[in-house]
Amino acid sequence: MTAIDRGTDRAGLVAVVGTGTMGQGIAQVALAAGHPVRLYDAAPGRASRAADAIADRLGRLVAKERLTAADRDTALGRLAPVTDLADLAEAELVVEAILEELGAKQQLFTALESVVSDGCLLATNTSSLSVTAVAGVLRRPGRLLGLHFFNPAPLMPLVEVVRGAATDEAAADRAHATVAAWGKTPVRCADTPGFIVNRIARPFYAEAFRAYEERAAGPATLDAVLRESGGFRMGPFELTDLIGQDVNEAVTRSVWEALFHDPKFTPSLAQRQLVASGRHGRKTGHGWYDHSEGAGRPAPHTAEPCDPPGKVALHGDLGPAQGLIGVIEAAGIPVTREPVGAHLALPDGTRLSLADGTTATEDPFAASVRFDLALDYRTATRVALAASTAAPEESLRSAIGLFQALGKEVSVVQDVPGMVVARTVAMLVDFAEDAAARGVASPEDIDTAMLTGVNYPRGPLAWGRALGAPWVRDTLRNLHHTCPTGRYAPSQALIRRAAADEKLL
């Protein structure tokens, strides 16, 4: 335990430099943990206004009976805006939350080195810059690390503790313990582009945007499928409208550029055009959706009611979708079984199979319908279907009726490789496997970060285990065959994982 950890006799002074939304949130977190906090901003008057804003937020917590008036007053008594960096001399931790510009951050920390004691920890809240580069100009770079909070900092539990190439292990340990003492969930990660969350989350946005560019479906339908079938709390189009298209696209572009234009991280042209047009989301009144007053949200495509088949035949097993059979039987639809294959057969012989990275049209059998991956086929409220060009309309209607009989809404999308949820989840699993193998973070911290930082319904590595690494690998290989740019080539880490799993079978 150190002087800035919870539970010590004297909570050490925490300084926050940069008093925008994130800086204010970090200051509020430190105040709640019992620290005296000093706010500094280079812009005259901003630190005082930030202190007033924090007081207002604490006042709202009192009004909601989440904080007592006495505790608010005590906390505010420990909060002080200052006008000179020299006023931070007694700080034991300085957290920087200024603009995302490398030179500005280097200049600030160089100035801080001449002010604070040698034992003071220095932390940057950068989300896109290299912690190693920020520290590179310092006399003692070993005490600088990244503390990447997520917005809003008082509410979001995750903090990425980023160790730069020169960061001392003791400094990283001390920062990790401090963040944990603040009641947050710290995860350790190496200083790589995007750290954990912003690296691994890229396919959640990129694959939906690519499906949109391929005319698979519109934003409302793609969002609905990822929410109601994939289990994600928000769809990527509505989420990026909330974040800001300019912000999200800048992070994507930053990670792509930092990784030397790796095709797996290629930004979306459709999103670039949205940003160029000034449609940045809610804050500008228009993004993927119209957010102007009185504007309604477009409804996702939902198929009209259709008659279910009288029975289906299961050929072999459905792999990750095998649980669907119990749901069908529970709905009173008879299922006969055949020993060979990996699909369902409708009474007219049409094959109904799980998305696997190929299109339904590529199926050598003339009539084929793909259904998308679901987090849990029992609880999913929507399923996407895609039919081959040779599938009769009545066959598609029968497939729609089957899933409707299971209590699902059905969205029919264009026949694109991997559909929507399957390609997104396969890419997320691959990115997570690759990050773990490269030492970005431990497997446990990767899943924790994605669960708590972006509220995924399941950690991507746990999801990969549930699906089976061979299925993920084969899905990506099929996508790579269709789009041989390297974007979908399975990582060596995933290939090794799949081979190990196959040896256990």
Short mmCIF file of C-alpha atoms in Angstrom, two decimals:
data_model
loop_
_atom_site.label_atom_id
_atom_site.label_comp_id
_atom_site.label_asym_id
_atom_site.label_seq_id
_atom_site.Cartn_x
_atom_site.Cartn_y
_atom_site.Cartn_z
CA MET A 1 0.00 0.00 0.00
CA THR A 2 1.19 3.50 -0.72
CA ALA A 3 0.23 6.93 0.49
CA ILE A 4 -2.22 7.35 -2.35
CA ASP A 5 -4.03 4.06 -1.78
CA ARG A 6 -7.40 3.78 -0.01
CA GLY A 7 -7.03 2.66 3.57
CA THR A 8 -3.95 4.68 4.46
CA ASP A 9 -3.94 7.20 7.26
CA ARG A 10 -3.45 10.03 4.82
CA ALA A 11 -4.80 9.94 1.31
CA GLY A 12 -2.16 11.56 -0.87
CA LEU A 13 -2.76 14.57 -3.05
CA VAL A 14 -3.98 13.83 -6.57
CA ALA A 15 -3.61 16.45 -9.28
CA VAL A 16 -5.63 16.47 -12.49
CA VAL A 17 -4.34 18.52 -15.41
CA GLY A 18 -6.92 19.24 -18.08
CA THR A 19 -10.41 19.99 -16.86
CA GLY A 20 -12.71 18.90 -19.67
CA THR A 21 -15.33 16.20 -19.20
CA MET A 22 -12.80 13.44 -18.63
CA GLY A 23 -10.61 15.46 -16.29
CA GLN A 24 -13.61 16.45 -14.19
CA GLY A 25 -14.72 12.83 -14.02
CA ILE A 26 -11.30 11.58 -12.90
CA ALA A 27 -11.15 14.31 -10.26
CA GLN A 28 -14.58 13.26 -8.98
CA VAL A 29 -13.42 9.65 -8.71
CA ALA A 30 -10.35 10.66 -6.69
CA LEU A 31 -12.48 12.87 -4.44
CA ALA A 32 -14.89 10.01 -3.80
CA ALA A 33 -11.91 7.87 -2.72
CA GLY A 34 -10.97 10.42 -0.08
CA HIS A 35 -8.10 12.27 -1.74
CA PRO A 36 -7.41 15.99 -1.74
CA VAL A 37 -7.56 17.01 -5.40
CA ARG A 38 -6.10 19.97 -7.24
CA LEU A 39 -7.33 20.96 -10.68
CA TYR A 40 -5.12 22.75 -13.18
CA ASP A 41 -5.84 23.93 -16.70
CA ALA A 42 -3.71 26.17 -18.90
CA ALA A 43 -6.81 28.10 -20.03
CA PRO A 44 -7.60 30.89 -17.52
CA GLY A 45 -10.71 30.24 -15.44
CA ARG A 46 -11.32 26.70 -16.69
CA ALA A 47 -10.14 25.00 -13.50
CA SER A 48 -12.53 27.10 -11.40
CA ARG A 49 -15.40 26.37 -13.75
CA ALA A 50 -14.55 22.68 -13.58
CA ALA A 51 -14.65 22.77 -9.78
CA ASP A 52 -18.10 24.39 -9.98
CA ALA A 53 -19.25 21.69 -12.41
CA ILE A 54 -18.06 18.95 -10.04
CA ALA A 55 -19.89 20.65 -7.19
CA ASP A 56 -23.06 20.69 -9.32
CA ARG A 57 -22.74 16.96 -10.04
CA LEU A 58 -22.23 16.15 -6.39
CA GLY A 59 -25.24 18.29 -5.62
CA ARG A 60 -27.33 16.21 -8.01
CA LEU A 61 -26.17 13.06 -6.23
CA VAL A 62 -27.37 14.57 -2.96
CA ALA A 63 -30.73 15.38 -4.54
CA LYS A 64 -31.01 11.75 -5.66
CA GLU A 65 -30.05 10.61 -2.14
CA ARG A 66 -26.95 8.84 -3.41
CA LEU A 67 -24.70 11.08 -1.33
CA THR A 68 -25.24 12.90 1.93
CA ALA A 69 -24.89 16.65 2.08
CA ALA A 70 -22.20 16.27 4.72
CA ASP A 71 -20.14 13.95 2.52
CA ARG A 72 -20.54 16.35 -0.41
CA ASP A 73 -19.32 19.26 1.68
CA THR A 74 -16.38 17.24 2.98
CA ALA A 75 -15.39 16.22 -0.54
CA LEU A 76 -15.66 19.76 -1.87
CA GLY A 77 -13.48 20.90 1.00
CA ARG A 78 -10.70 18.76 -0.47
CA LEU A 79 -11.10 20.17 -4.00
CA ALA A 80 -9.01 23.15 -5.08
CA PRO A 81 -8.58 24.73 -8.51
CA VAL A 82 -5.12 26.20 -9.01
CA THR A 83 -3.61 28.58 -11.55
CA ASP A 84 0.04 27.53 -11.57
CA LEU A 85 1.74 24.19 -12.15
CA ALA A 86 3.91 24.94 -9.13
CA ASP A 87 0.80 24.48 -7.00
CA LEU A 88 0.97 20.75 -7.83
CA ALA A 89 4.35 20.27 -6.14
CA GLU A 90 2.94 18.12 -3.32
CA ALA A 91 1.04 15.76 -5.62
CA GLU A 92 1.73 12.04 -5.31
CA LEU A 93 -0.15 11.28 -8.50
CA VAL A 94 -0.73 13.56 -11.49
CA VAL A 95 -3.25 12.46 -14.11
CA GLU A 96 -3.15 14.32 -17.42
CA ALA A 97 -6.33 14.69 -19.49
CA ILE A 98 -5.46 17.38 -22.01
CA LEU A 99 -5.90 17.35 -25.79
CA GLU A 100 -4.73 14.30 -27.77
CA GLU A 101 -1.57 15.89 -29.15
CA LEU A 102 1.78 14.27 -28.49
CA GLY A 103 3.84 17.45 -28.36
CA ALA A 104 1.48 19.10 -25.90
CA LYS A 105 1.59 16.10 -23.58
CA GLN A 106 5.38 15.86 -23.75
CA GLN A 107 5.71 19.56 -22.98
CA LEU A 108 3.37 19.26 -19.99
CA PHE A 109 5.14 16.28 -18.42
CA THR A 110 8.55 17.85 -19.00
CA ALA A 111 7.35 20.89 -17.05
CA LEU A 112 5.85 18.68 -14.33
CA GLU A 113 9.17 16.91 -13.79
CA SER A 114 10.66 20.15 -12.53
CA VAL A 115 7.74 20.66 -10.13
CA VAL A 116 6.78 17.36 -8.48
CA SER A 117 8.87 15.12 -6.28
CA ASP A 118 10.80 12.16 -7.64
CA GLY A 119 8.29 9.82 -5.97
CA CYS A 120 5.28 11.26 -7.77
CA LEU A 121 3.54 9.02 -10.30
CA LEU A 122 2.75 10.59 -13.66
CA ALA A 123 -0.16 9.25 -15.70
CA THR A 124 -1.62 10.09 -19.07
CA ASN A 125 -5.26 9.36 -19.88
CA THR A 126 -4.51 9.13 -23.60
CA SER A 127 -6.69 6.78 -25.61
CA SER A 128 -4.81 6.89 -28.89
CA LEU A 129 -1.21 8.04 -28.37
CA SER A 130 1.81 5.97 -27.41
CA VAL A 131 2.56 6.09 -23.69
CA THR A 132 6.16 5.22 -24.58
CA ALA A 133 6.39 8.27 -26.83
CA VAL A 134 4.87 10.56 -24.22
CA ALA A 135 7.49 9.40 -21.71
CA GLY A 136 10.34 9.43 -24.21
CA VAL A 137 11.37 13.03 -23.51
CA LEU A 138 11.42 12.70 -19.72
CA ARG A 139 14.39 12.60 -17.42
CA ARG A 140 12.76 9.74 -15.48
CA PRO A 141 10.42 7.98 -17.90
CA GLY A 142 10.01 4.99 -15.61
CA ARG A 143 7.38 6.69 -13.46
CA LEU A 144 5.05 7.57 -16.34
CA LEU A 145 2.29 5.21 -17.40
CA GLY A 146 -1.16 5.30 -18.91
CA LEU A 147 -4.36 5.35 -16.86
CA HIS A 148 -7.05 5.14 -19.50
CA PHE A 149 -10.42 5.90 -17.91
CA PHE A 150 -13.65 5.49 -19.86
CA ASN A 151 -16.32 8.15 -20.14
CA PRO A 152 -18.12 8.92 -17.85
CA ALA A 153 -15.29 8.18 -15.44
CA PRO A 154 -17.40 8.22 -12.24
CA LEU A 155 -19.72 5.53 -13.66
CA MET A 156 -17.55 3.35 -15.91
CA PRO A 157 -15.66 0.74 -13.88
CA LEU A 158 -12.81 -0.03 -16.26
CA VAL A 159 -9.37 1.59 -16.18
CA GLU A 160 -6.62 0.34 -18.49
CA VAL A 161 -3.27 0.53 -16.70
CA VAL A 162 -0.83 0.90 -19.58
CA ARG A 163 2.83 0.12 -19.13
CA GLY A 164 5.08 1.91 -21.61
CA ALA A 165 8.36 0.45 -22.80
CA ALA A 166 10.23 2.38 -20.09
CA THR A 167 7.63 2.20 -17.29
CA ASP A 168 8.98 0.70 -14.07
CA GLU A 169 7.15 -2.41 -12.92
CA ALA A 170 6.84 -0.92 -9.44
CA ALA A 171 5.14 2.18 -10.87
CA ALA A 172 2.64 0.04 -12.78
CA ASP A 173 1.94 -2.05 -9.67
CA ARG A 174 1.43 1.07 -7.59
CA ALA A 175 -0.96 2.57 -10.12
CA HIS A 176 -2.89 -0.70 -10.41
CA ALA A 177 -3.31 -0.88 -6.62
CA THR A 178 -4.41 2.75 -6.47
CA VAL A 179 -7.07 2.34 -9.13
CA ALA A 180 -8.37 -0.80 -7.43
CA ALA A 181 -8.53 1.10 -4.14
CA TRP A 182 -10.68 3.69 -5.89
CA GLY A 183 -13.27 0.99 -6.50
CA LYS A 184 -12.47 0.68 -10.19
CA THR A 185 -11.63 -2.44 -12.23
CA PRO A 186 -8.02 -2.08 -13.39
CA VAL A 187 -6.59 -4.22 -16.18
CA ARG A 188 -2.95 -4.29 -17.16
CA CYS A 189 -1.91 -3.88 -20.77
CA ALA A 190 1.13 -3.19 -22.87
CA ASP A 191 1.59 0.05 -24.77
CA THR A 192 0.23 -1.04 -28.13
CA PRO A 193 -2.11 0.90 -30.47
CA GLY A 194 -5.60 1.02 -29.00
CA PHE A 195 -4.51 -0.75 -25.80
CA ILE A 196 -7.12 -3.48 -25.11
CA VAL A 197 -10.60 -2.10 -25.75
CA ASN A 198 -9.95 0.23 -28.67
CA ARG A 199 -7.88 -2.46 -30.37
CA ILE A 200 -10.18 -5.45 -29.96
CA ALA A 201 -13.47 -3.55 -30.43
CA ARG A 202 -12.66 -2.37 -33.97
CA PRO A 203 -14.50 -5.23 -35.76
CA PHE A 204 -17.73 -4.48 -33.89
CA TYR A 205 -17.95 -1.25 -35.86
CA ALA A 206 -16.00 -2.20 -38.97
CA GLU A 207 -17.93 -5.34 -39.87
CA ALA A 208 -21.32 -3.66 -39.50
CA PHE A 209 -20.16 -0.73 -41.61
CA ARG A 210 -18.79 -3.12 -44.23
CA ALA A 211 -22.08 -5.07 -44.28
CA TYR A 212 -23.83 -1.73 -44.83
CA GLU A 213 -21.45 -0.89 -47.70
CA GLU A 214 -22.20 -4.33 -49.18
CA ARG A 215 -25.93 -3.46 -49.04
CA ALA A 216 -26.67 -6.33 -46.65
CA ALA A 217 -29.19 -4.15 -44.80
CA GLY A 218 -29.70 -0.64 -43.46
CA PRO A 219 -28.36 0.67 -40.13
CA ALA A 220 -31.59 0.04 -38.21
CA THR A 221 -31.72 -3.61 -39.27
CA LEU A 222 -28.02 -4.24 -38.65
CA ASP A 223 -28.28 -2.63 -35.21
CA ALA A 224 -31.35 -4.72 -34.36
CA VAL A 225 -29.69 -7.98 -35.41
CA LEU A 226 -26.56 -7.31 -33.35
CA ARG A 227 -28.64 -6.33 -30.33
CA GLU A 228 -31.41 -8.90 -30.45
CA SER A 229 -29.49 -11.85 -31.86
CA GLY A 230 -25.89 -11.03 -30.89
CA GLY A 231 -26.79 -9.81 -27.41
CA PHE A 232 -24.91 -6.51 -27.65
CA ARG A 233 -26.40 -3.69 -25.60
CA MET A 234 -26.34 -1.22 -28.50
CA GLY A 235 -25.80 -1.64 -32.20
CA PRO A 236 -22.69 -0.09 -33.80
CA PHE A 237 -24.59 2.58 -35.76
CA GLU A 238 -26.50 3.91 -32.77
CA LEU A 239 -23.44 3.59 -30.53
CA THR A 240 -21.17 5.57 -32.84
CA ASP A 241 -23.88 8.24 -33.16
CA LEU A 242 -23.71 8.48 -29.37
CA ILE A 243 -19.90 8.49 -29.19
CA GLY A 244 -19.55 10.87 -32.14
CA GLN A 245 -18.69 9.70 -35.65
CA ASP A 246 -15.66 12.00 -35.71
CA VAL A 247 -14.34 10.56 -32.44
CA ASN A 248 -14.93 6.92 -33.38
CA GLU A 249 -13.49 7.33 -36.86
CA ALA A 250 -10.42 9.12 -35.48
CA VAL A 251 -9.70 6.24 -33.08
CA THR A 252 -10.11 3.69 -35.89
CA ARG A 253 -7.81 5.69 -38.16
CA SER A 254 -5.25 6.18 -35.38
CA VAL A 255 -5.04 2.44 -34.62
CA TRP A 256 -4.85 1.61 -38.36
CA GLU A 257 -2.05 4.10 -38.96
CA ALA A 258 -0.14 3.04 -35.84
CA LEU A 259 -0.28 -0.58 -37.05
CA PHE A 260 1.20 0.40 -40.44
CA HIS A 261 -2.11 0.16 -42.32
CA ASP A 262 -2.80 -3.43 -41.33
CA PRO A 263 -5.83 -4.41 -43.49
CA LYS A 264 -7.58 -5.93 -40.46
CA PHE A 265 -8.00 -2.38 -39.10
CA THR A 266 -8.97 -0.59 -42.32
CA PRO A 267 -11.39 2.31 -41.65
CA SER A 268 -14.82 2.54 -43.26
CA LEU A 269 -15.28 4.75 -46.32
CA ALA A 270 -18.97 5.17 -45.45
CA GLN A 271 -18.07 6.48 -42.01
CA ARG A 272 -15.39 8.76 -43.46
CA GLN A 273 -17.98 10.30 -45.75
CA LEU A 274 -20.33 10.76 -42.82
CA VAL A 275 -17.63 12.63 -40.90
CA ALA A 276 -16.69 14.72 -43.95
CA SER A 277 -20.32 15.76 -44.33
CA GLY A 278 -20.43 17.05 -40.73
CA ARG A 279 -22.91 14.38 -39.63
CA HIS A 280 -21.19 13.43 -36.40
CA GLY A 281 -24.15 11.91 -34.58
CA ARG A 282 -26.33 13.15 -31.77
CA LYS A 283 -24.17 16.19 -31.06
CA THR A 284 -24.77 17.57 -34.59
CA GLY A 285 -28.35 16.33 -34.89
CA HIS A 286 -27.57 13.78 -37.60
CA GLY A 287 -25.30 10.80 -38.04
CA TRP A 288 -26.35 7.39 -39.27
CA TYR A 289 -29.73 8.41 -37.87
CA ASP A 290 -31.63 11.70 -37.83
CA HIS A 291 -31.58 13.05 -34.27
CA SER A 292 -33.37 16.32 -34.96
CA GLU A 293 -36.35 17.17 -32.79
CA GLY A 294 -39.37 15.08 -33.71
CA ALA A 295 -37.43 12.73 -35.99
CA GLY A 296 -38.41 9.10 -35.64
CA ARG A 297 -36.03 6.15 -35.66
CA PRO A 298 -36.47 3.94 -38.75
CA ALA A 299 -37.75 0.45 -37.94
CA PRO A 300 -35.62 -2.59 -38.71
CA HIS A 301 -36.74 -4.86 -41.50
CA THR A 302 -39.03 -7.48 -39.98
CA ALA A 303 -40.60 -10.20 -42.10
CA GLU A 304 -44.37 -10.56 -42.29
CA PRO A 305 -45.89 -13.65 -40.61
CA CYS A 306 -45.29 -16.89 -42.51
CA ASP A 307 -46.42 -20.48 -41.99
CA PRO A 308 -43.86 -22.76 -40.30
CA PRO A 309 -42.87 -26.11 -41.81
CA GLY A 310 -44.63 -29.18 -40.50
CA LYS A 311 -41.28 -30.77 -39.66
CA VAL A 312 -37.53 -30.39 -40.23
CA ALA A 313 -34.71 -32.88 -40.55
CA LEU A 314 -31.41 -32.45 -38.72
CA HIS A 315 -28.44 -33.71 -40.74
CA GLY A 316 -25.43 -34.25 -38.51
CA ASP A 317 -25.18 -31.37 -36.05
CA LEU A 318 -25.27 -27.58 -36.24
CA GLY A 319 -22.07 -26.89 -34.34
CA PRO A 320 -22.42 -23.64 -32.37
CA ALA A 321 -26.15 -23.59 -33.24
CA GLN A 322 -26.88 -27.09 -31.93
CA GLY A 323 -28.92 -25.59 -29.07
CA LEU A 324 -31.43 -24.46 -31.68
CA ILE A 325 -32.74 -28.05 -31.98
CA GLY A 326 -34.10 -28.06 -28.44
CA VAL A 327 -35.84 -24.75 -29.10
CA ILE A 328 -37.47 -26.15 -32.25
CA GLU A 329 -38.67 -29.27 -30.46
CA ALA A 330 -39.98 -27.21 -27.53
CA ALA A 331 -42.07 -25.26 -30.05
CA GLY A 332 -43.77 -28.50 -31.09
CA ILE A 333 -42.09 -28.88 -34.50
CA PRO A 334 -40.96 -32.48 -35.08
CA VAL A 335 -37.25 -33.00 -35.81
CA THR A 336 -36.06 -36.14 -37.56
CA ARG A 337 -32.38 -36.99 -37.57
CA GLU A 338 -29.94 -38.05 -40.26
CA PRO A 339 -26.32 -38.98 -39.45
CA VAL A 340 -24.38 -36.91 -42.01
CA GLY A 341 -24.18 -33.17 -42.61
CA ALA A 342 -24.32 -29.90 -40.73
CA HIS A 343 -27.69 -28.42 -41.62
CA LEU A 344 -31.44 -28.58 -41.27
CA ALA A 345 -33.58 -29.66 -44.20
CA LEU A 346 -36.99 -28.18 -44.82
CA PRO A 347 -39.70 -30.49 -46.18
CA ASP A 348 -38.99 -29.39 -49.78
CA GLY A 349 -35.28 -30.22 -49.37
CA THR A 350 -34.03 -26.65 -48.92
CA ARG A 351 -30.92 -26.61 -46.72
CA LEU A 352 -31.01 -24.30 -43.69
CA SER A 353 -27.54 -23.82 -42.18
CA LEU A 354 -25.57 -21.58 -39.84
CA ALA A 355 -23.58 -18.72 -41.37
CA ASP A 356 -20.02 -19.93 -41.93
CA GLY A 357 -18.30 -17.17 -43.88
CA THR A 358 -19.58 -18.32 -47.26
CA THR A 359 -22.76 -17.14 -48.94
CA ALA A 360 -25.91 -19.20 -49.31
CA THR A 361 -25.48 -18.85 -53.07
CA GLU A 362 -22.12 -20.66 -52.87
CA ASP A 363 -23.86 -23.74 -51.47
CA PRO A 364 -23.56 -26.49 -54.12
CA PHE A 365 -27.15 -27.45 -53.37
CA ALA A 366 -29.42 -25.17 -55.37
CA ALA A 367 -31.82 -24.14 -52.59
CA SER A 368 -30.11 -22.86 -49.46
CA VAL A 369 -30.92 -20.42 -46.64
CA ARG A 370 -28.39 -19.22 -44.08
CA PHE A 371 -29.32 -18.18 -40.54
CA ASP A 372 -27.08 -15.93 -38.47
CA LEU A 373 -25.28 -16.68 -35.23
CA ALA A 374 -27.05 -15.89 -31.94
CA LEU A 375 -25.61 -15.47 -28.47
CA ASP A 376 -28.32 -17.84 -27.21
CA TYR A 377 -31.01 -19.19 -29.51
CA ARG A 378 -33.36 -19.67 -26.58
CA THR A 379 -33.38 -16.03 -25.52
CA ALA A 380 -32.63 -14.28 -28.83
CA THR A 381 -35.61 -12.23 -29.99
CA ARG A 382 -34.49 -11.76 -33.60
CA VAL A 383 -32.67 -13.88 -36.17
CA ALA A 384 -31.34 -12.83 -39.58
CA LEU A 385 -31.80 -15.01 -42.66
CA ALA A 386 -30.25 -14.84 -46.13
CA ALA A 387 -31.36 -16.91 -49.10
CA SER A 388 -29.41 -18.15 -52.12
CA THR A 389 -30.40 -16.79 -55.49
CA ALA A 390 -31.78 -20.23 -56.36
CA ALA A 391 -33.94 -20.62 -53.25
CA PRO A 392 -37.68 -20.46 -54.09
CA GLU A 393 -39.68 -17.75 -52.35
CA GLU A 394 -41.75 -20.42 -50.63
CA SER A 395 -38.61 -21.98 -49.16
CA LEU A 396 -37.57 -18.66 -47.68
CA ARG A 397 -41.07 -18.15 -46.31
CA SER A 398 -40.94 -21.59 -44.71
CA ALA A 399 -37.61 -20.75 -43.06
CA ILE A 400 -39.04 -17.43 -41.83
CA GLY A 401 -42.07 -19.25 -40.43
CA LEU A 402 -39.83 -21.73 -38.61
CA PHE A 403 -38.06 -19.01 -36.63
CA GLN A 404 -41.30 -17.08 -36.09
CA ALA A 405 -42.76 -20.24 -34.55
CA LEU A 406 -39.86 -20.08 -32.06
CA GLY A 407 -40.97 -16.58 -31.01
CA LYS A 408 -38.35 -14.71 -33.02
CA GLU A 409 -38.63 -11.65 -35.21
CA VAL A 410 -36.95 -12.36 -38.54
CA SER A 411 -34.88 -9.93 -40.59
CA VAL A 412 -34.08 -11.01 -44.14
CA VAL A 413 -30.74 -9.55 -45.25
CA GLN A 414 -28.84 -9.73 -48.51
CA ASP A 415 -26.70 -12.82 -49.06
CA VAL A 416 -23.29 -11.49 -47.95
CA PRO A 417 -20.42 -13.63 -46.63
CA GLY A 418 -20.64 -14.26 -42.89
CA MET A 419 -23.92 -12.38 -42.54
CA VAL A 420 -23.82 -9.99 -39.56
CA VAL A 421 -23.32 -11.50 -36.10
CA ALA A 422 -21.21 -14.45 -37.27
CA ARG A 423 -18.56 -12.37 -39.04
CA THR A 424 -18.49 -9.77 -36.25
CA VAL A 425 -18.03 -12.28 -33.43
CA ALA A 426 -15.49 -14.34 -35.39
CA MET A 427 -13.38 -11.22 -35.90
CA LEU A 428 -13.69 -10.18 -32.24
CA VAL A 429 -12.51 -13.62 -31.12
CA ASP A 430 -9.58 -13.52 -33.55
CA PHE A 431 -8.53 -10.04 -32.44
CA ALA A 432 -8.65 -11.14 -28.80
CA GLU A 433 -6.63 -14.31 -29.45
CA ASP A 434 -4.05 -12.30 -31.36
CA ALA A 435 -3.81 -9.65 -28.62
CA ALA A 436 -3.31 -12.28 -25.92
CA ALA A 437 -0.62 -14.06 -27.95
CA ARG A 438 1.20 -10.78 -28.56
CA GLY A 439 1.26 -9.95 -24.86
CA VAL A 440 -1.08 -6.97 -25.09
CA ALA A 441 -2.81 -8.24 -21.96
CA SER A 442 -3.61 -11.47 -20.17
CA PRO A 443 -6.61 -13.49 -21.38
CA GLU A 444 -8.40 -12.72 -18.12
CA ASP A 445 -7.81 -8.98 -18.44
CA ILE A 446 -8.88 -9.01 -22.10
CA ASP A 447 -12.27 -10.52 -21.31
CA THR A 448 -12.68 -8.30 -18.25
CA ALA A 449 -11.91 -5.19 -20.31
CA MET A 450 -14.43 -6.03 -23.03
CA LEU A 451 -17.14 -6.91 -20.51
CA THR A 452 -16.72 -3.81 -18.36
CA GLY A 453 -15.36 -1.28 -20.85
CA VAL A 454 -17.84 -1.77 -23.71
CA ASN A 455 -20.47 -3.98 -22.04
CA TYR A 456 -20.11 -6.96 -24.37
CA PRO A 457 -22.47 -9.80 -23.53
CA ARG A 458 -19.55 -12.23 -23.26
CA GLY A 459 -15.80 -11.85 -23.21
CA PRO A 460 -14.44 -12.57 -26.71
CA LEU A 461 -12.10 -15.31 -25.53
CA ALA A 462 -14.89 -16.99 -23.58
CA TRP A 463 -17.09 -16.59 -26.65
CA GLY A 464 -14.44 -18.28 -28.76
CA ARG A 465 -14.33 -21.22 -26.37
CA ALA A 466 -18.11 -21.54 -26.50
CA LEU A 467 -18.16 -21.47 -30.33
CA GLY A 468 -15.08 -23.62 -30.74
CA ALA A 469 -11.86 -22.24 -32.20
CA PRO A 470 -12.13 -24.50 -35.30
CA TRP A 471 -15.50 -22.93 -36.23
CA VAL A 472 -14.07 -19.41 -35.79
CA ARG A 473 -10.97 -20.26 -37.83
CA ASP A 474 -12.97 -21.89 -40.63
CA THR A 475 -15.45 -18.99 -40.78
CA LEU A 476 -12.59 -16.54 -41.19
CA ARG A 477 -10.87 -18.74 -43.76
CA ASN A 478 -14.07 -18.74 -45.80
CA LEU A 479 -14.31 -14.96 -45.53
CA HIS A 480 -10.65 -14.66 -46.49
CA HIS A 481 -11.27 -16.81 -49.58
CA THR A 482 -13.99 -14.38 -50.63
CA CYS A 483 -12.00 -11.26 -49.71
CA PRO A 484 -8.28 -12.18 -49.98
CA THR A 485 -6.91 -8.84 -48.77
CA GLY A 486 -5.67 -10.13 -45.42
CA ARG A 487 -8.55 -8.53 -43.54
CA TYR A 488 -10.08 -11.89 -42.62
CA ALA A 489 -6.99 -14.11 -42.56
CA PRO A 490 -7.11 -15.93 -39.20
CA SER A 491 -4.26 -15.02 -36.87
CA GLN A 492 -1.57 -17.54 -36.07
CA ALA A 493 -2.79 -17.53 -32.48
CA LEU A 494 -6.27 -18.61 -33.57
CA ILE A 495 -4.86 -21.25 -35.91
CA ARG A 496 -2.82 -22.71 -33.05
CA ARG A 497 -5.81 -22.63 -30.72
CA ALA A 498 -8.01 -24.41 -33.28
CA ALA A 499 -5.35 -27.09 -33.91
CA ALA A 500 -5.03 -27.72 -30.18
CA ASP A 501 -8.81 -28.01 -29.82
CA GLU A 502 -9.00 -30.48 -32.72
CA LYS A 503 -6.38 -32.72 -31.06
CA LEU A 504 -8.64 -32.97 -28.01
CA LEU A 505 -11.59 -34.24 -30.09
#
